[in-house]
């Protein structure tokens, strides 16, 4: 039972990170129907920028906590700029082109960003400075750290903020209108280009925070860290029903927990035949099973659009 | 299909044939490495055409296509290497590989029939990853795939005493291993192209295109969309399986690393960049995207030396950076691909109005 609870906690932490990244996918997808494959790379850039800024400031004598905060802000700002430029340079000129064209562009941008990061930061793993003191908590036989607590709380706060933005502000209303029907929304005076850019910027800000979280959780960052994370987060978004905010959050947390439980129990379940190195297949197996029964994800509405 | 036997097309075919025969010798003059790259280009043509059936004809976005390539490659590797001590002949393995890949195609296709568009994309992507993870880990408790080390010493393609590795003299010409494989691959590729062209204009091909354009309408005119979609998966997969078998034989070595997601994405990029659903375009895309990174590999270092006098930027990442930019730029200026089918470029005018959603 202790192991069970422990794995739930680990899964919750990982899942909150997935959820933050999944929100970026789902916002862009919901509004323009595009899988932004480069989103995972935005997470990576966020993590690497925050390492550089934090490291430089801390070396200049700033206290680590403050330097970390500056690093986080720098990461958010640079990722917002990156998200905006991605949309402006790569996707906006392709509005209205065949469906797969922006997908290839997204893949191209993902390759570009990865290799740019490799040129700038090198191909070695970078150690993430310990932003938070290492405090351990014990609860009902489980152990968790301050970093984990902060990750869960901070992602919950960010998600609440996003929900507020989307459902309580004018920009959010414009976003929802554009998602439903861009042509009609623009007739109603919504500047759809600005709304789409805003979705990219907001999604990238969430991604930057997620990047800093992943970095401080695993204490390393790398130019390739974004790809698999982005893939898992996208899986989470689809699991929940892509284009749906609640779905992305639920999908992210669910995926994190399933993975953690799967990794913890697969050995026992299969009599030792399959080991914990099969962890990565859980995400996909669960996805396939869910989609077999609910073809548009757990919370997705039935859509009539075609392939 | 116009009349094949009019004098102009005969001359054209003859010219192409001469060019195809001369190519490996011309390229070989620059080094055997280039002949190998040429062979890979043809292998990718093979793969891209297989994927084109699924994505281009039937409009089903498949991001895990490389899994079938992997199945074919591992089938060959397991049935013709010292790993299990089995040495099956070509005419047995290739069909087994194709049938197995086909089976996996149906296995992937059947649960995903209901899914649309991007949901299908992510499931196929997941399927590809599952296959790769299994290949990476099936070395314990029973060693089947030899895990991340992969399988070595795989038999080459052999017909009786004639092996496709090593040099041999044919008709007074000295042919190296890669050159011999080249001719085998060209022969297979021509077969695949003919099959594809015939398929496209067949009843099934039209059914696929009907499903691509509007699945509900296709169903309404009496197309059994379930079977026809499964057939697209199965046929695409078996092409991948055959290509995989040849790949294993040609390399003499397979490991899960060769079948990562990025490979699936590359093949998809070939199809889309060339011109989805248009066979000449897909061939062009496959050849270009195989040669571009290789050509960049040779160009990047000397150009940097000439410009800056030293190597400023890691050549490997620089070449991939340029490659990524090339993908973005081509899609920016040729959204329907480099060589789209005439119908498609005509349609594109209307799509602009509709495409916002």
XYZ file of C-alpha atoms in Angstrom:
664
model
C 0.000 0.000 0.000
C 2.880 2.353 0.763
C 4.337 1.696 -2.638
C 0.964 2.326 -4.169
C 0.610 5.718 -2.474
C 4.195 6.597 -3.243
C 3.701 5.850 -6.916
C 0.504 7.908 -6.949
C 2.437 10.852 -5.554
C 5.271 10.450 -8.047
C 2.728 10.131 -10.818
C 0.916 13.233 -9.678
C 4.114 15.261 -9.888
C 5.027 13.975 -13.315
C 1.403 14.302 -14.361
C 1.199 17.977 -13.394
C 4.137 18.651 -15.674
C 2.510 16.690 -18.492
C -0.687 18.632 -17.918
C 1.035 22.003 -18.232
C 2.659 20.996 -21.492
C -0.508 19.307 -22.742
C -2.401 22.573 -22.266
C -0.110 24.237 -24.776
C -0.850 21.532 -27.335
C -4.525 21.553 -26.719
C -4.926 25.339 -26.917
C -3.202 25.531 -30.266
C -5.031 22.461 -31.502
C -8.393 23.662 -30.290
C -8.029 26.987 -32.028
C -6.348 26.078 -35.289
C -6.377 22.285 -35.550
C -2.601 22.061 -35.685
C -0.371 19.625 -33.824
C 2.425 21.943 -32.805
C 5.214 19.385 -32.777
C 7.693 22.083 -31.807
C 5.975 22.635 -28.454
C 8.205 20.137 -26.663
C 11.222 22.106 -27.831
C 9.776 25.238 -26.245
C 9.833 23.380 -22.924
C 13.459 22.488 -23.536
C 14.421 26.069 -24.414
C 12.686 27.262 -21.238
C 14.705 24.873 -19.098
C 18.009 25.756 -20.762
C 17.426 29.518 -20.636
C 16.617 29.339 -16.954
C 19.809 27.351 -16.293
C 21.925 29.926 -18.072
C 20.299 32.950 -16.435
C 20.218 31.408 -12.958
C 23.786 30.209 -13.286
C 25.079 33.583 -14.486
C 23.258 35.573 -11.812
C 24.203 33.169 -9.037
C 27.838 33.354 -10.150
C 27.575 37.151 -9.996
C 26.728 36.874 -6.324
C 22.937 36.968 -6.304
C 21.277 34.681 -3.746
C 20.236 31.426 -5.406
C 16.521 31.793 -4.710
C 16.335 35.215 -6.322
C 18.535 34.115 -9.211
C 16.217 31.143 -9.747
C 13.230 33.455 -9.835
C 14.951 35.658 -12.410
C 15.777 32.508 -14.373
C 12.126 31.481 -14.328
C 10.992 34.914 -15.470
C 13.629 34.976 -18.193
C 12.534 31.520 -19.337
C 8.891 32.573 -19.462
C 9.671 35.747 -21.380
C 11.959 34.104 -23.897
C 9.531 31.228 -24.471
C 6.682 33.675 -24.999
C 8.800 35.455 -27.586
C 9.693 32.102 -29.121
C 6.063 31.001 -29.261
C 5.044 34.240 -30.870
C 7.792 34.046 -33.482
C 7.036 30.382 -34.203
C 3.482 31.270 -35.021
C 4.448 34.363 -36.971
C 7.255 32.810 -39.017
C 6.264 29.211 -39.425
C 2.516 28.790 -39.102
C 0.768 32.008 -40.028
C 1.943 31.991 -43.655
C 0.452 28.498 -43.941
C -3.078 29.314 -42.835
C -5.384 27.613 -45.263
C -2.807 25.285 -46.803
C -3.377 21.506 -46.904
C -3.689 19.924 -43.495
C -0.358 18.125 -43.416
C 1.710 21.106 -44.533
C 1.887 22.837 -41.132
C 2.609 19.455 -39.540
C 5.783 19.123 -41.609
C 6.658 22.733 -40.843
C 6.216 21.983 -37.148
C 8.546 19.008 -37.465
C 11.026 21.184 -39.331
C 10.884 23.816 -36.592
C 11.362 21.123 -33.981
C 14.540 19.956 -35.743
C 15.716 23.553 -36.093
C 15.149 24.392 -32.417
C 16.803 21.208 -31.192
C 19.897 21.823 -33.241
C 20.010 25.504 -32.387
C 19.915 24.532 -28.738
C 22.697 22.049 -29.333
C 24.801 24.740 -30.995
C 24.155 27.227 -28.196
C 24.266 24.962 -25.148
C 26.340 22.048 -26.393
C 25.462 18.364 -26.490
C 26.223 17.526 -22.864
C 23.772 17.189 -20.021
C 23.636 20.356 -17.941
C 23.110 20.253 -14.189
C 20.191 22.256 -12.981
C 21.007 24.401 -9.933
C 19.001 23.354 -6.836
C 16.497 26.207 -6.678
C 14.675 24.984 -3.587
C 16.162 23.663 -0.371
C 16.075 19.881 -0.119
C 13.355 19.362 2.453
C 11.772 15.943 2.794
C 8.273 15.316 4.017
C 6.834 12.094 5.306
C 3.165 11.319 5.183
C 1.451 7.965 5.744
C 4.624 6.077 4.948
C 5.362 7.993 1.772
C 8.203 10.374 1.117
C 8.160 13.473 -0.957
C 10.258 16.578 -1.355
C 9.572 20.285 -1.342
C 10.287 20.411 -5.072
C 7.480 17.935 -5.678
C 5.050 19.885 -3.538
C 5.915 23.115 -5.295
C 5.543 21.528 -8.721
C 2.048 20.268 -7.965
C 0.899 23.515 -6.328
C 2.415 25.761 -8.949
C 0.895 23.783 -11.822
C -2.480 23.824 -10.122
C -2.189 27.604 -9.782
C -1.163 28.022 -13.413
C -4.058 25.882 -14.564
C -6.493 27.841 -12.458
C -5.087 31.002 -13.978
C -5.525 29.598 -17.467
C -9.104 28.569 -16.784
C -9.772 32.091 -15.530
C -8.163 33.540 -18.650
C -10.174 31.371 -21.008
C -13.562 31.528 -19.302
C -13.599 34.912 -17.581
C -11.761 37.385 -19.783
C -12.456 38.986 -23.091
C -9.392 37.422 -24.673
C -10.599 34.027 -23.474
C -13.983 34.590 -25.001
C -12.310 35.534 -28.260
C -10.266 32.348 -28.051
C -13.324 30.196 -27.540
C -15.105 31.949 -30.377
C -12.158 31.432 -32.721
C -11.995 27.775 -31.745
C -15.634 27.311 -32.645
C -15.575 29.099 -35.945
C -12.764 31.408 -37.012
C -14.661 32.918 -39.917
C -17.686 33.900 -37.855
C -15.497 35.056 -34.978
C -13.667 37.440 -37.260
C -17.003 38.736 -38.551
C -17.902 39.523 -34.954
C -14.841 41.715 -34.723
C -12.423 39.224 -33.230
C -8.912 39.669 -34.530
C -8.293 35.954 -35.090
C -4.623 36.414 -35.917
C -4.057 38.046 -32.568
C -6.049 35.387 -30.770
C -4.015 32.617 -32.357
C -0.792 34.428 -31.495
C -2.065 34.809 -27.931
C -2.754 31.070 -27.707
C 0.826 30.366 -28.758
C 2.219 32.898 -26.292
C 0.179 31.617 -23.350
C 0.931 27.993 -24.209
C 4.633 28.779 -24.436
C 4.609 30.507 -21.057
C 3.125 27.356 -19.517
C 5.742 25.318 -21.359
C 8.522 27.495 -19.946
C 7.288 26.895 -16.401
C 7.033 23.178 -17.147
C 10.597 23.259 -18.459
C 11.916 24.809 -15.271
C 9.928 22.248 -13.272
C 11.306 19.272 -15.187
C 14.769 20.713 -14.841
C 14.581 21.207 -11.104
C 12.825 17.870 -10.562
C 15.398 15.753 -12.394
C 18.223 18.245 -11.800
C 19.443 17.962 -15.377
C 18.560 19.498 -18.705
C 19.536 18.545 -22.221
C 18.851 19.699 -25.750
C 16.849 16.542 -26.432
C 14.733 16.624 -23.281
C 11.781 18.237 -25.029
C 10.983 15.622 -27.590
C 9.792 12.667 -25.506
C 8.179 14.999 -22.978
C 6.308 16.739 -25.759
C 5.206 13.389 -27.130
C 3.892 12.231 -23.772
C 2.165 15.540 -23.190
C 0.554 15.342 -26.587
C -0.569 11.815 -25.762
C -2.057 13.207 -22.567
C -3.884 15.911 -24.495
C -5.338 13.344 -26.885
C -6.212 11.018 -24.030
C -8.292 13.768 -22.458
C -9.797 14.837 -25.749
C -7.702 17.261 -27.704
C -8.871 20.843 -27.835
C -10.444 20.521 -24.404
C -8.733 22.270 -21.474
C -10.162 20.102 -18.701
C -9.320 17.076 -20.805
C -5.683 18.102 -21.123
C -5.350 18.580 -17.381
C -7.079 15.331 -16.508
C -5.226 13.486 -19.256
C -1.884 14.787 -18.044
C -2.400 13.823 -14.424
C -3.931 10.484 -15.397
C -1.059 9.665 -17.703
C 1.499 10.538 -15.038
C -0.205 8.295 -12.486
C -0.718 5.422 -14.915
C 2.925 5.537 -15.896
C 4.115 5.596 -12.319
C 1.823 2.745 -11.288
C 2.683 0.805 -14.416
C 6.391 1.125 -13.809
C 5.910 0.069 -10.205
C 3.742 -2.957 -10.819
C 4.477 -4.296 -14.292
C 7.034 -6.765 -12.973
C 4.547 -8.330 -10.538
C 1.688 -8.268 -13.005
C 3.533 -10.183 -15.682
C 5.356 -12.508 -13.338
C 8.666 -10.781 -13.983
C 8.402 -11.230 -17.741
C 8.253 -7.508 -18.449
C 10.357 -5.119 -16.406
C 10.089 -1.444 -15.583
C 11.941 -0.497 -18.776
C 8.578 -0.981 -20.448
C 7.360 2.144 -18.646
C 7.146 4.122 -21.848
C 4.670 1.781 -23.497
C 2.001 2.394 -20.847
C 1.190 5.826 -22.099
C 0.555 4.478 -25.557
C -1.219 1.256 -24.606
C -3.635 3.170 -22.388
C -4.135 5.699 -25.153
C -4.996 3.015 -27.692
C -7.413 1.292 -25.320
C -9.148 4.550 -24.391
C -9.477 5.647 -27.989
C -10.893 2.265 -28.989
C -13.851 2.923 -26.723
C -13.957 6.697 -26.828
C -12.641 7.732 -30.219
C -12.419 11.398 -29.305
C -10.747 11.038 -25.926
C -12.153 11.015 -22.422
C -13.668 14.494 -22.519
C -13.677 15.235 -26.225
C -16.848 16.142 -28.006
C -17.773 14.118 -31.028
C -16.509 16.006 -34.020
C -17.490 15.586 -37.590
C -14.273 16.693 -39.176
C -12.518 14.384 -41.527
C -9.004 13.102 -41.915
C -2.308 6.207 -68.426
C -1.761 7.433 -71.925
C -0.654 5.175 -74.702
C 2.561 3.609 -73.497
C 3.902 2.646 -76.856
C 3.912 5.886 -78.761
C 7.390 6.781 -80.043
C 7.955 9.685 -77.672
C 7.298 7.786 -74.488
C 9.373 4.864 -75.801
C 12.340 7.177 -76.251
C 11.716 8.630 -72.815
C 11.601 5.203 -71.196
C 14.766 4.174 -73.028
C 16.556 7.305 -71.804
C 15.460 6.729 -68.236
C 16.590 3.109 -68.470
C 20.032 4.116 -69.738
C 20.318 6.731 -67.008
C 19.305 4.238 -64.322
C 21.862 1.698 -65.575
C 24.666 4.246 -65.808
C 23.892 5.941 -62.497
C 25.688 3.607 -60.050
C 28.867 3.736 -62.136
C 28.821 7.513 -62.384
C 28.059 7.896 -58.687
C 30.484 5.099 -57.850
C 33.282 7.202 -59.338
C 32.796 9.579 -56.398
C 33.153 6.684 -53.974
C 31.245 3.594 -52.920
C 29.723 5.545 -50.054
C 27.630 7.471 -52.548
C 26.355 4.267 -54.124
C 25.223 3.203 -50.672
C 23.448 6.519 -50.230
C 21.873 5.991 -53.634
C 20.641 2.594 -52.448
C 19.160 4.190 -49.376
C 17.448 6.716 -51.581
C 15.765 3.890 -53.467
C 14.876 2.159 -50.222
C 13.246 5.371 -49.053
C 11.409 5.647 -52.369
C 10.074 2.212 -51.552
C 9.029 3.259 -48.052
C 7.606 6.585 -49.135
C 5.496 4.897 -51.788
C 4.218 2.438 -49.212
C 3.307 5.240 -46.845
C 1.819 7.165 -49.733
C -0.810 4.448 -50.032
C -1.900 5.064 -46.459
C -1.425 8.826 -46.222
C -1.576 10.016 -49.804
C -4.253 7.772 -51.247
C -6.430 6.917 -48.275
C -5.746 10.082 -46.287
C -4.987 8.212 -43.039
C -2.215 10.016 -41.181
C 0.255 7.366 -40.050
C 3.130 8.448 -37.823
C 4.298 4.940 -36.961
C 5.017 3.626 -40.385
C 8.587 2.704 -39.557
C 7.251 -0.070 -37.298
C 6.456 -2.146 -40.376
C 9.899 -1.502 -41.762
C 11.217 -2.716 -38.419
C 9.065 -5.842 -38.553
C 10.400 -6.650 -42.008
C 13.985 -5.979 -40.989
C 13.774 -8.066 -37.836
C 12.036 -10.892 -39.695
C 14.967 -11.069 -42.066
C 17.466 -10.662 -39.240
C 15.993 -13.473 -37.185
C 15.427 -15.895 -40.029
C 18.766 -15.374 -41.741
C 21.539 -14.869 -39.214
C 23.585 -16.851 -36.713
C 21.432 -15.386 -33.911
C 19.032 -18.340 -34.075
C 21.218 -20.268 -36.512
C 18.522 -20.023 -39.164
C 19.409 -19.297 -42.771
C 16.254 -19.167 -44.828
C 16.478 -18.323 -48.539
C 15.324 -14.981 -49.921
C 12.214 -16.250 -51.607
C 10.987 -17.519 -48.265
C 11.917 -14.608 -45.999
C 10.702 -11.697 -48.056
C 7.142 -13.039 -48.315
C 7.181 -13.988 -44.622
C 8.340 -10.472 -43.780
C 5.706 -8.930 -46.009
C 2.936 -11.096 -44.554
C 4.019 -10.394 -40.988
C 4.194 -6.658 -41.636
C 0.796 -6.908 -43.297
C -0.527 -8.677 -40.209
C 0.836 -5.885 -38.030
C -0.747 -3.386 -40.378
C -4.151 -4.965 -39.821
C -3.415 -5.229 -36.110
C -2.829 -1.489 -36.024
C -5.605 -0.724 -38.444
C -8.470 -2.599 -36.841
C -8.709 -0.834 -33.482
C -8.139 2.559 -35.081
C -10.773 2.401 -37.796
C -13.127 4.673 -35.934
C -10.513 7.320 -35.287
C -10.226 10.418 -37.334
C -7.335 12.583 -38.392
C -5.017 13.478 -35.591
C -6.311 10.898 -33.160
C -5.184 8.313 -35.666
C -1.835 10.073 -35.977
C -1.075 9.815 -32.279
C -2.213 6.187 -32.045
C -0.018 5.157 -34.956
C 2.814 7.091 -33.378
C 2.266 5.190 -30.141
C 2.159 1.903 -32.012
C 5.502 2.663 -33.628
C 6.997 3.440 -30.230
C 5.561 0.253 -28.713
C 7.156 -1.847 -31.449
C 10.497 -0.106 -30.958
C 10.395 -0.454 -27.177
C 9.682 -4.161 -27.494
C 12.575 -4.599 -29.895
C 14.777 -2.771 -27.462
C 13.779 -4.925 -24.519
C 12.984 -8.393 -25.802
C 16.398 -9.704 -24.837
C 15.283 -10.968 -21.475
C 14.061 -13.292 -20.063
C 14.111 -14.923 -23.501
C 16.563 -13.383 -25.899
C 14.620 -12.755 -29.082
C 15.829 -9.451 -30.511
C 19.152 -9.146 -28.691
C 17.997 -5.809 -27.276
C 19.772 -2.547 -27.979
C 22.872 -4.324 -29.320
C 20.862 -5.475 -32.303
C 21.557 -8.442 -34.527
C 24.761 -8.726 -36.517
C 26.149 -10.953 -39.271
C 22.879 -11.028 -41.149
C 22.953 -12.940 -44.419
C 23.022 -10.862 -47.577
C 20.503 -11.417 -50.349
C 21.580 -14.599 -52.112
C 20.115 -16.382 -55.104
C 21.702 -19.840 -55.258
C 25.440 -19.213 -55.447
C 25.079 -15.570 -56.411
C 25.525 -13.333 -53.413
C 24.852 -9.611 -53.392
C 27.880 -8.764 -51.307
C 31.473 -8.691 -52.499
C 32.569 -7.859 -55.999
C 31.803 -10.002 -58.978
C 32.177 -9.881 -62.733
C 28.995 -9.671 -64.757
C 29.033 -9.160 -68.534
C 32.610 -7.959 -68.315
C 31.770 -5.304 -65.723
C 33.164 -5.254 -62.218
C 30.315 -4.716 -59.788
C 30.823 -3.940 -56.132
C 28.336 -5.048 -53.480
C 26.455 -1.737 -53.356
C 26.152 -1.695 -57.141
C 24.624 -5.149 -57.186
C 22.137 -4.132 -54.530
C 21.422 -1.052 -56.573
C 20.196 -3.106 -59.496
C 18.139 -5.341 -57.226
C 16.601 -2.280 -55.601
C 15.903 -0.573 -58.902
C 14.157 -3.683 -60.176
C 12.053 -3.876 -57.017
C 11.379 -0.145 -57.062
C 10.132 -0.299 -60.646
C 7.846 -3.137 -59.631
C 6.560 -1.111 -56.686
C 6.043 1.979 -58.836
C 4.087 -0.033 -61.398
C 1.963 -1.559 -58.629
C 1.335 1.889 -57.187
C 0.378 3.442 -60.494
C -1.952 0.559 -61.270
C -3.416 0.698 -57.757
C -4.074 4.392 -57.950
C -6.290 4.002 -60.973
C -7.911 0.779 -59.869
C -11.255 0.370 -58.179
C -9.529 0.170 -54.798
C -7.436 3.243 -55.492
C -10.537 5.220 -56.321
C -12.211 3.932 -53.183
C -9.233 5.137 -51.135
C -9.398 8.542 -52.685
C -13.116 8.691 -52.059
C -12.485 7.939 -48.368
C -9.761 10.576 -48.282
C -12.078 13.203 -49.694
C -15.149 12.359 -47.642
C -15.556 9.200 -45.652
C -19.268 9.537 -45.075
C -19.954 10.141 -48.735
C -17.759 7.166 -49.608
C -19.770 4.977 -47.284
C -22.968 6.295 -48.796
C -21.989 5.240 -52.304
C -21.451 1.697 -51.113
C -17.742 1.534 -50.364
C -16.985 -0.855 -47.536
C -14.866 1.709 -45.748
C -13.726 -0.714 -43.056
C -12.232 -3.255 -45.422
C -10.857 -0.661 -47.791
C -9.109 1.213 -44.988
C -7.699 -2.001 -43.571
C -6.477 -2.856 -47.032
C -4.644 0.460 -47.226
C -2.928 -0.259 -43.909
C -2.119 -3.809 -44.934
C -0.702 -2.900 -48.329
C 1.291 0.039 -47.033
C 2.648 -2.152 -44.261
C 3.705 -4.963 -46.551
C 5.696 -2.560 -48.720
C 7.388 -1.402 -45.528
C 8.053 -5.014 -44.553
C 9.755 -5.836 -47.846
C 11.853 -2.673 -47.676
C 12.840 -3.607 -44.135
C 13.985 -7.065 -45.231
C 16.216 -5.635 -47.938
C 17.527 -3.066 -45.463
C 18.564 -5.785 -43.008
C 20.266 -7.797 -45.734
C 22.026 -4.786 -47.182
C 23.323 -3.532 -43.830
C 24.080 -6.924 -42.325
C 23.033 -5.390 -39.030
C 19.821 -4.201 -37.409
C 19.199 -2.482 -34.093
C 16.165 -0.709 -32.645
C 17.950 2.600 -33.141
C 17.237 2.514 -36.874
C 13.498 2.487 -36.259
C 12.934 5.506 -34.079
C 10.062 7.921 -34.438
C 12.219 10.371 -36.336
C 12.468 7.838 -39.168
C 8.675 7.644 -39.443
C 8.587 11.398 -39.498
C 11.250 11.526 -42.202
C 9.284 9.180 -44.449
C 6.159 11.247 -43.872
C 8.125 14.389 -44.692
C 9.211 12.756 -47.949
C 5.623 12.043 -48.887
C 4.301 15.483 -47.977
C 7.262 17.476 -49.236
C 7.259 15.672 -52.557
C 3.547 15.997 -53.129
C 1.129 13.788 -51.287
C -0.730 11.248 -53.364
C 1.283 12.006 -56.487
C 3.691 9.169 -57.265
C 6.400 11.148 -59.130
C 6.292 13.771 -56.391
C 6.707 11.182 -53.656
C 9.685 9.661 -55.487
C 11.232 13.111 -55.827
C 10.645 13.818 -52.137
C 12.270 10.556 -51.072
C 15.343 11.047 -53.260
C 15.774 14.694 -52.247
C 15.398 14.136 -48.532
C 17.850 11.231 -48.609
C 20.488 13.150 -50.500
C 20.086 16.544 -48.850
C 21.396 15.606 -45.381
C 24.214 13.561 -46.926
C 25.216 16.317 -49.322
C 25.118 18.774 -46.413
C 27.353 16.459 -44.437
C 30.037 16.890 -47.096
C 29.379 20.572 -47.732
C 29.094 22.011 -44.227
C 32.709 21.638 -43.080
C 34.484 23.001 -46.211
C 32.069 25.932 -46.448
C 32.755 26.896 -42.839
C 36.473 26.564 -43.432
C 36.236 28.841 -46.452
C 34.069 31.424 -44.669
C 35.635 31.628 -41.239
C 38.894 29.743 -41.640
C 37.906 27.363 -38.859
C 35.027 25.164 -37.769
C 32.837 27.512 -35.769
C 29.695 25.445 -35.454
C 29.404 21.735 -34.873
C 28.892 20.414 -38.444
C 26.435 17.694 -37.405
C 23.986 20.112 -35.802
C 24.510 22.707 -38.499
C 23.553 20.241 -41.192
C 20.411 19.188 -39.349
C 19.609 22.839 -38.730
C 19.774 23.558 -42.445
C 17.723 20.453 -43.097
C 14.999 21.626 -40.718
C 15.005 25.074 -42.283
C 14.720 23.505 -45.724
C 11.594 21.621 -44.590
C 10.071 24.827 -43.270
C 10.940 26.852 -46.361
C 9.690 24.289 -48.863
C 6.375 24.076 -47.052
C 6.241 27.872 -46.882
C 6.625 28.366 -50.598
C 5.182 25.101 -51.930
C 2.413 24.199 -49.453
C 1.152 21.341 -51.623
C 4.648 19.876 -52.014
C 7.328 20.241 -54.634
C 5.513 18.266 -57.311
C 1.832 17.978 -56.464
C -0.623 16.184 -58.670
C -2.338 18.513 -61.135
C -5.771 17.956 -59.552
C -4.434 18.794 -56.129
C -2.837 22.071 -57.127
C -6.083 23.014 -58.822
C -8.067 22.185 -55.679
C -5.754 24.221 -53.534
C -7.341 27.435 -54.760
C -10.629 26.417 -53.136
C -8.986 25.051 -50.012
C -7.702 28.472 -49.044
C -11.204 29.685 -48.393
C -12.240 26.555 -46.542
C -8.978 25.760 -44.818
C -9.089 28.229 -41.943
C -10.692 25.501 -39.885
